[in-house]
Amino acid sequence: MDGRPLPANLSLEPLTAAHREGLAALWGDERVIRYTAIASPCGAAETEARLAQYLTAQAALPRPTVFAVTLDGRFCGAAGCLKTERENTFGLFYQLLPEVWGRGIGMLSARMALAALLRQRPQALVLADAAVENPASVRILKRLGFERTGVRRERGMEVCGFQLAPDGGLRA
């Protein structure tokens, strides 16, 4: 962080089709997807397909676990906990537009998304990944109370797996 105060005007709102344009900018930016599971920048069709997957998965849950991140009411990213195939297991993610990097928004977004999940599913197992080359994400996960479970090679980079065990407790 650069010493600026954390933004009080940051919020999460359930992800909807209305966020399509912001998601296209997010998932179409090579800098954003560099350390994600997205192999290459998304065009319109890929953005639409990815959004449809997220919305379908969310429809099966009683309350949203995937959100648009807004700052001053404007889209600046996405964060949430996607349901995995394993019972009561979710994968935490957060992706932000480059213009808001370095301001603590990643940490706040991840914390808010994780807290939203744990309010409705306190016993959930939450997993996360972070590229070794992305120390900011590794720090965020550790600060949230995640523990490293291993390292694997994926898409030409080393990726650390992390886990927040049930009752592991969300940290500040």
JSON list of N, CA, C and O in Angstrom, two decimals, residues 144-168:
[
{"chain": "A", "resi": 144, "resn": "LEU", "atom": "N", "xyz": [-5.34, -13.06, 5.67]},
{"chain": "A", "resi": 144, "resn": "LEU", "atom": "CA", "xyz": [-6.71, -13.51, 5.92]},
{"chain": "A", "resi": 144, "resn": "LEU", "atom": "C", "xyz": [-6.78, -14.80, 6.73]},
{"chain": "A", "resi": 144, "resn": "LEU", "atom": "O", "xyz": [-7.86, -15.21, 7.12]},
{"chain": "A", "resi": 145, "resn": "GLY", "atom": "N", "xyz": [-5.65, -15.42, 6.97]},
{"chain": "A", "resi": 145, "resn": "GLY", "atom": "CA", "xyz": [-5.62, -16.64, 7.77]},
{"chain": "A", "resi": 145, "resn": "GLY", "atom": "C", "xyz": [-5.49, -17.92, 6.98]},
{"chain": "A", "resi": 145, "resn": "GLY", "atom": "O", "xyz": [-5.61, -19.02, 7.53]},
{"chain": "A", "resi": 146, "resn": "PHE", "atom": "N", "xyz": [-5.22, -17.80, 5.69]},
{"chain": "A", "resi": 146, "resn": "PHE", "atom": "CA", "xyz": [-5.03, -19.00, 4.87]},
{"chain": "A", "resi": 146, "resn": "PHE", "atom": "C", "xyz": [-3.66, -19.60, 5.15]},
{"chain": "A", "resi": 146, "resn": "PHE", "atom": "O", "xyz": [-2.70, -18.87, 5.43]},
{"chain": "A", "resi": 147, "resn": "GLU", "atom": "N", "xyz": [-3.58, -20.92, 5.04]},
{"chain": "A", "resi": 147, "resn": "GLU", "atom": "CA", "xyz": [-2.31, -21.62, 5.20]},
{"chain": "A", "resi": 147, "resn": "GLU", "atom": "C", "xyz": [-1.96, -22.28, 3.88]},
{"chain": "A", "resi": 147, "resn": "GLU", "atom": "O", "xyz": [-2.82, -22.80, 3.18]},
{"chain": "A", "resi": 148, "resn": "ARG", "atom": "N", "xyz": [-0.68, -22.23, 3.56]},
{"chain": "A", "resi": 148, "resn": "ARG", "atom": "CA", "xyz": [-0.22, -22.82, 2.31]},
{"chain": "A", "resi": 148, "resn": "ARG", "atom": "C", "xyz": [-0.29, -24.34, 2.39]},
{"chain": "A", "resi": 148, "resn": "ARG", "atom": "O", "xyz": [0.12, -24.94, 3.39]},
{"chain": "A", "resi": 149, "resn": "THR", "atom": "N", "xyz": [-0.81, -24.95, 1.33]},
{"chain": "A", "resi": 149, "resn": "THR", "atom": "CA", "xyz": [-0.96, -26.41, 1.31]},
{"chain": "A", "resi": 149, "resn": "THR", "atom": "C", "xyz": [0.01, -27.08, 0.34]},
{"chain": "A", "resi": 149, "resn": "THR", "atom": "O", "xyz": [0.14, -28.30, 0.36]},
{"chain": "A", "resi": 150, "resn": "GLY", "atom": "N", "xyz": [0.65, -26.30, -0.49]},
{"chain": "A", "resi": 150, "resn": "GLY", "atom": "CA", "xyz": [1.59, -26.88, -1.45]},
{"chain": "A", "resi": 150, "resn": "GLY", "atom": "C", "xyz": [1.85, -25.95, -2.61]},
{"chain": "A", "resi": 150, "resn": "GLY", "atom": "O", "xyz": [1.26, -24.87, -2.70]},
{"chain": "A", "resi": 151, "resn": "VAL", "atom": "N", "xyz": [2.75, -26.39, -3.49]},
{"chain": "A", "resi": 151, "resn": "VAL", "atom": "CA", "xyz": [3.09, -25.63, -4.69]},
{"chain": "A", "resi": 151, "resn": "VAL", "atom": "C", "xyz": [3.04, -26.58, -5.87]},
{"chain": "A", "resi": 151, "resn": "VAL", "atom": "O", "xyz": [3.46, -27.72, -5.78]},
{"chain": "A", "resi": 152, "resn": "ARG", "atom": "N", "xyz": [2.49, -26.09, -6.98]},
{"chain": "A", "resi": 152, "resn": "ARG", "atom": "CA", "xyz": [2.41, -26.89, -8.19]},
{"chain": "A", "resi": 152, "resn": "ARG", "atom": "C", "xyz": [2.77, -26.01, -9.38]},
{"chain": "A", "resi": 152, "resn": "ARG", "atom": "O", "xyz": [2.75, -24.79, -9.29]},
{"chain": "A", "resi": 153, "resn": "ARG", "atom": "N", "xyz": [3.08, -26.63, -10.47]},
{"chain": "A", "resi": 153, "resn": "ARG", "atom": "CA", "xyz": [3.37, -25.91, -11.70]},
{"chain": "A", "resi": 153, "resn": "ARG", "atom": "C", "xyz": [2.10, -25.87, -12.54]},
{"chain": "A", "resi": 153, "resn": "ARG", "atom": "O", "xyz": [1.45, -26.89, -12.75]},
{"chain": "A", "resi": 154, "resn": "GLU", "atom": "N", "xyz": [1.72, -24.68, -12.99]},
{"chain": "A", "resi": 154, "resn": "GLU", "atom": "CA", "xyz": [0.50, -24.52, -13.76]},
{"chain": "A", "resi": 154, "resn": "GLU", "atom": "C", "xyz": [0.68, -23.35, -14.72]},
{"chain": "A", "resi": 154, "resn": "GLU", "atom": "O", "xyz": [1.10, -22.27, -14.29]},
{"chain": "A", "resi": 155, "resn": "ARG", "atom": "N", "xyz": [0.37, -23.56, -15.99]},
{"chain": "A", "resi": 155, "resn": "ARG", "atom": "CA", "xyz": [0.50, -22.50, -17.00]},
{"chain": "A", "resi": 155, "resn": "ARG", "atom": "C", "xyz": [1.88, -21.84, -17.00]},
{"chain": "A", "resi": 155, "resn": "ARG", "atom": "O", "xyz": [2.01, -20.64, -17.13]},
{"chain": "A", "resi": 156, "resn": "GLY", "atom": "N", "xyz": [2.90, -22.65, -16.77]},
{"chain": "A", "resi": 156, "resn": "GLY", "atom": "CA", "xyz": [4.26, -22.15, -16.83]},
{"chain": "A", "resi": 156, "resn": "GLY", "atom": "C", "xyz": [4.72, -21.37, -15.61]},
{"chain": "A", "resi": 156, "resn": "GLY", "atom": "O", "xyz": [5.74, -20.70, -15.65]},
{"chain": "A", "resi": 157, "resn": "MET", "atom": "N", "xyz": [3.95, -21.42, -14.51]},
{"chain": "A", "resi": 157, "resn": "MET", "atom": "CA", "xyz": [4.37, -20.70, -13.30]},
{"chain": "A", "resi": 157, "resn": "MET", "atom": "C", "xyz": [4.12, -21.57, -12.07]},
{"chain": "A", "resi": 157, "resn": "MET", "atom": "O", "xyz": [3.36, -22.54, -12.11]},
{"chain": "A", "resi": 158, "resn": "GLU", "atom": "N", "xyz": [4.81, -21.22, -10.99]},
{"chain": "A", "resi": 158, "resn": "GLU", "atom": "CA", "xyz": [4.58, -21.91, -9.72]},
{"chain": "A", "resi": 158, "resn": "GLU", "atom": "C", "xyz": [3.38, -21.28, -9.04]},
{"chain": "A", "resi": 158, "resn": "GLU", "atom": "O", "xyz": [3.30, -20.05, -8.90]},
{"chain": "A", "resi": 159, "resn": "VAL", "atom": "N", "xyz": [2.44, -22.14, -8.62]},
{"chain": "A", "resi": 159, "resn": "VAL", "atom": "CA", "xyz": [1.22, -21.68, -7.97]},
{"chain": "A", "resi": 159, "resn": "VAL", "atom": "C", "xyz": [1.14, -22.31, -6.59]},
{"chain": "A", "resi": 159, "resn": "VAL", "atom": "O", "xyz": [1.25, -23.53, -6.44]},
{"chain": "A", "resi": 160, "resn": "CYS", "atom": "N", "xyz": [0.96, -21.46, -5.58]},
{"chain": "A", "resi": 160, "resn": "CYS", "atom": "CA", "xyz": [0.78, -21.93, -4.20]},
{"chain": "A", "resi": 160, "resn": "CYS", "atom": "C", "xyz": [-0.70, -22.19, -3.97]},
{"chain": "A", "resi": 160, "resn": "CYS", "atom": "O", "xyz": [-1.53, -21.34, -4.28]},
{"chain": "A", "resi": 161, "resn": "GLY", "atom": "N", "xyz": [-1.01, -23.35, -3.42]},
{"chain": "A", "resi": 161, "resn": "GLY", "atom": "CA", "xyz": [-2.37, -23.64, -2.98]},
{"chain": "A", "resi": 161, "resn": "GLY", "atom": "C", "xyz": [-2.51, -23.21, -1.53]},
{"chain": "A", "resi": 161, "resn": "GLY", "atom": "O", "xyz": [-1.57, -23.35, -0.73]},
{"chain": "A", "resi": 162, "resn": "PHE", "atom": "N", "xyz": [-3.67, -22.68, -1.17]},
{"chain": "A", "resi": 162, "resn": "PHE", "atom": "CA", "xyz": [-3.95, -22.24, 0.19]},
{"chain": "A", "resi": 162, "resn": "PHE", "atom": "C", "xyz": [-5.30, -22.78, 0.63]},
{"chain": "A", "resi": 162, "resn": "PHE", "atom": "O", "xyz": [-6.16, -23.08, -0.19]},
{"chain": "A", "resi": 163, "resn": "GLN", "atom": "N", "xyz": [-5.46, -22.86, 1.93]},
{"chain": "A", "resi": 163, "resn": "GLN", "atom": "CA", "xyz": [-6.71, -23.35, 2.51]},
{"chain": "A", "resi": 163, "resn": "GLN", "atom": "C", "xyz": [-7.03, -22.61, 3.80]},
{"chain": "A", "resi": 163, "resn": "GLN", "atom": "O", "xyz": [-6.15, -22.38, 4.62]},
{"chain": "A", "resi": 164, "resn": "LEU", "atom": "N", "xyz": [-8.29, -22.25, 3.95]},
{"chain": "A", "resi": 164, "resn": "LEU", "atom": "CA", "xyz": [-8.80, -21.72, 5.22]},
{"chain": "A", "resi": 164, "resn": "LEU", "atom": "C", "xyz": [-9.74, -22.80, 5.72]},
{"chain": "A", "resi": 164, "resn": "LEU", "atom": "O", "xyz": [-10.82, -22.99, 5.16]},
{"chain": "A", "resi": 165, "resn": "ALA", "atom": "N", "xyz": [-9.32, -23.53, 6.71]},
{"chain": "A", "resi": 165, "resn": "ALA", "atom": "CA", "xyz": [-10.11, -24.68, 7.19]},
{"chain": "A", "resi": 165, "resn": "ALA", "atom": "C", "xyz": [-11.37, -24.19, 7.90]},
{"chain": "A", "resi": 165, "resn": "ALA", "atom": "O", "xyz": [-11.42, -23.07, 8.39]},
{"chain": "A", "resi": 166, "resn": "PRO", "atom": "N", "xyz": [-12.39, -25.06, 7.95]},
{"chain": "A", "resi": 166, "resn": "PRO", "atom": "CA", "xyz": [-13.58, -24.70, 8.71]},
{"chain": "A", "resi": 166, "resn": "PRO", "atom": "C", "xyz": [-13.17, -24.30, 10.13]},
{"chain": "A", "resi": 166, "resn": "PRO", "atom": "O", "xyz": [-12.31, -24.92, 10.73]},
{"chain": "A", "resi": 167, "resn": "ASP", "atom": "N", "xyz": [-13.79, -23.26, 10.63]},
{"chain": "A", "resi": 167, "resn": "ASP", "atom": "CA", "xyz": [-13.46, -22.70, 11.94]},
{"chain": "A", "resi": 167, "resn": "ASP", "atom": "C", "xyz": [-12.03, -22.19, 12.01]},
{"chain": "A", "resi": 167, "resn": "ASP", "atom": "O", "xyz": [-11.50, -21.99, 13.10]},
{"chain": "A", "resi": 168, "resn": "GLY", "atom": "N", "xyz": [-11.40, -22.02, 10.84]},
{"chain": "A", "resi": 168, "resn": "GLY", "atom": "CA", "xyz": [-10.05, -21.48, 10.82]},
{"chain": "A", "resi": 168, "resn": "GLY", "atom": "C", "xyz": [-10.03, -20.03, 11.23]},
{"chain": "A", "resi": 168, "resn": "GLY", "atom": "O", "xyz": [-9.01, -19.51, 11.66]}
]
